[in-house]
Amino acid sequence: MYHFDTIKFFHTYLFDFKSNEKFNSLYGYAFEQPHRICARSHSPTPIGKVAGAAGTLSEIPRLGIPAMVVADGPAGLRISPKRKNDSTHTFYCTAFPVATLLASSWDTALVQKVGAAIGNEVHEYGVDILLAPGMNIHRNPLGGRNFEYYSEDPLVTGKITAAMVNGVQSNGVGVSIKHFAANNQETERSTINTLVTERTMREIYLQGFKIAVQSSNPWTVMSSYNKINGTMASESVDLLTNILRKDWGFQGFVMTDWFGGKNPVEQMKAGNDLLMPGTPSQLKKLAEAVASGQLSMDVLDNNVEHILNILLKTPTFQKYAFSNQPDLKSHAQIARAAASEGMVLLKNEQKTLPFSPKLQKIALFGNTSYNMITGGTGSGDVNEAYTVSMVQGFSNANLLIDNTLKDLYEPYIDKATKAFPKKKMFFEPDPVIPEYELDLSKIVIAAEANEVAVLTIGRNSGEFLDRKLEADYYLTATEKDLIKNVSEIFHAKGKKVVVLLNIGGVIETNSWSMYPDAILLAWQAGQESGNSIADVLTGKVNPSGKLATTFPKDYGHVPSANNFPGTPKEKPTEVIYKEGIYVGYRYYESFAVPVAYEFGYGQSYTTFNFKNLKLSDKKFGNQLTVTVDVTNTGTVAGKEVVQLYLTAPSKNLVKPAQELRGFAKTSLLQPNQTQTITLVLDAKSLTSFDEKQSAWIAEAGKYGIKIGSSSQKIQQTGTFSLEKERMVEKESKSLVPTAPIMELRK
Ligand code: BGC
């Protein structure tokens, strides 16, 4: 559809265009030293159609190349809700639940539906590419952006991402799966050197991306800020060409993260096709490199071709007449339903939940009960039209809350909020309001006046910063006292206490979880939070979420605890992934480290039984079909997640005790109803990555299958064998560390 010459011309034009004044004013970015935190002006872009979108590409009218628009994600589309010179229209988007919650649903169909709704907003607001989903692995609970990512496990990450991508792209718009790769922390994110072995890279940090690329064909990939084994991700030929394109067959284009990388010439050569947002100095360097013969036009042609191939598919190129009126009402319903599907019931003694239909009055404790956190901060924050607070959600469900408590908390939060200092940068998170210190006498009065206590603990985080241990991962003394005191005082009156966790990432629970009767992990549930929480607490929705990330007993047990966020301590320059493949449950299960709540864990208001495990064969041929019957043995309808863990023989390669190799969610099963779940293991599911051969190898021997409702609640087991070792897939020799890395070994 275009000629070689045109492409060359496009580049020439691009240089001219981007180095002029207009370009400088196009991106209102400012850097704040010393942290290089960037703040976006979010003013309407001069040539951009969509105010508040993260980027608008250069248009070249003479060549018929229009300006493609890209905007953040991942919890929904991020654009400005209001525009200068337009007081009549608003441009709000739906704030869906955060990624961690969506992954906890283990429901790919549901995630696809959320993706389709987000994609519709992308399409109808005139955006071409959503800068989402984020899919880095939860390497450490303190990762500041973990809420934007799905899981500690690459299979869950890959499958949930693929579902999201398929949903978004079903609208004829694109995504940018990000941040490729091994971007597992915010501390020094643009300079940190991640040292990691080939095997760990392939099995843990690349595998999710591979699944997503191969099963959902994302239009674009966003390279990450960090270095991998000494080379910036955006300048890595191994990562962006050898692995992404040659090994995996990626067809789209690669863009940098905003201002990512150092050397634009190396970026172009590596196959990082687009520099975002693009600076005049980068273009100067490119032009000079072309002039000096250091960079060949063929390389640039290739980059441009990748971009134009996608551009042709965009609504902008196809002149789609977007409405600016997506169906926000129906999307709110999708957000509400999705949120309740991903909430995880961590504890429920003596059927504390769901509330009895006769329940009248609830004592609501904790700042966050009156100040819900619906999503994280930074580029992943969505500008929604409204949020349903817990107070509102409870009232919608005809639950009465104690007004005396409300009248203590609300003015306190109001006063603290008004005293917030002026933000130094656009994305600076609000300061944390210290937990209100409630007199014991007030708790006693509340315990008399109400039938149950609901106490919310909240945590927020976001781009630029990792979380801290004190007063973040660990609860503050005031929070712990509140949980203990409320529990003791309510229990003394024979009344129950429910703790709600309104958090984006893992926190410590072990030191206080014995006090309340029930704990619901509500995550950050999006704009319908209050309604979704009420739906679960009242039993309108039976919780079926399962942890896609482990809650360890203590931070010291986390396998990367001593190697996060890197060394030197003050300002890390490198981080060594010494735990290797032993991330999350792969570590806890292999080294028998007890955890607070294991991977895959989550309770229900009903019970399930698994039986009749059948394997299609005792010997592995090309694939193996595994079936199991799941029966709802309780008294209310519910859904269960069937998880398949594989224990592989270990002759030449060490193996984790078990690895998730398949999962499926049942439909809503009525009491006594049975569903047969079928999972298929292909040859790849048997493999581990052998660095010596740069290949995925299935070792000969006996394989153990464990079917469970969590990584520890194994209900059915079986075995099969593979007679001869098999090389299932050969890949390139890539991302080789420059010096040996001493990984954890069992
Ligand atoms: C973030 C990306 C985001 C981009 C554009 C960067 O700071 O890391 O996730 O897509 O900004 O807003």
Coordinates of C-alpha atoms and ligand atoms in Angstrom, one line a residue, residues 29 38 40 42 52-55 70-74 78 130-132 134 145 148-149 176 178-179 183 186 189 222-223 225 255-259 276 378-380 427 463-464, ligand 1:
Y29 CA 6.2 17.3 29.6
C38 CA 7.7 13.5 34.6
R40 CA 2.1 15.7 32.0
H42 CA -2.6 17.2 30.0
G52 CA -5.4 14.2 28.0
A53 CA -4.3 11.3 25.8
A54 CA -0.7 10.3 26.5
G55 CA 0.5 10.8 23.0
V70 CA -2.4 6.6 22.0
A71 CA -3.8 6.8 25.6
D72 CA -3.3 5.0 28.9
G73 CA -4.9 2.2 30.6
P74 CA -5.0 -0.3 32.1
R78 CA -7.3 7.6 30.6
L130 CA -4.7 1.7 24.5
L131 CA -1.4 1.8 26.4
A132 CA -2.3 -1.4 28.3
G134 CA 0.4 -4.0 32.0
R145 CA 2.7 -0.8 40.1
E148 CA -1.6 -2.6 37.3
Y149 CA -0.2 -6.1 36.7
S176 CA 0.3 -1.9 23.8
K178 CA 3.7 -3.3 28.6
H179 CA 6.4 -3.0 30.0
N183 CA 10.2 -4.1 34.8
E186 CA 9.6 1.6 40.2
R189 CA 13.1 2.3 37.0
M222 CA 5.8 -1.1 24.9
S223 CA 9.5 -1.6 25.8
Y225 CA 12.7 1.6 31.0
M255 CA 7.2 1.8 21.2
T256 CA 9.3 3.0 24.0
D257 CA 7.9 3.8 27.4
W258 CA 7.8 7.6 27.7
F259 CA 11.3 9.0 27.3
M276 CA 7.6 8.1 22.6
G378 CA -0.2 7.5 38.0
S379 CA -0.8 6.8 34.4
G380 CA -3.0 3.9 35.4
F427 CA 0.9 12.3 39.3
E463 CA 3.8 4.9 39.2
F464 CA 7.3 6.2 40.2
Ligands
BGC1 C1 4.3 4.8 32.1 C2 3.6 4.0 31.0 C3 2.6 4.9 30.4 C4 3.3 6.1 29.8 C5 2.3 7.1 29.1 C6 4.9 6.1 31.5 O1 5.4 6.9 32.5 O2 5.4 4.0 32.6 O3 3.0 2.9 31.6 O4 1.9 4.2 29.4 O5 3.9 6.8 30.8 O6 1.6 7.8 30.0

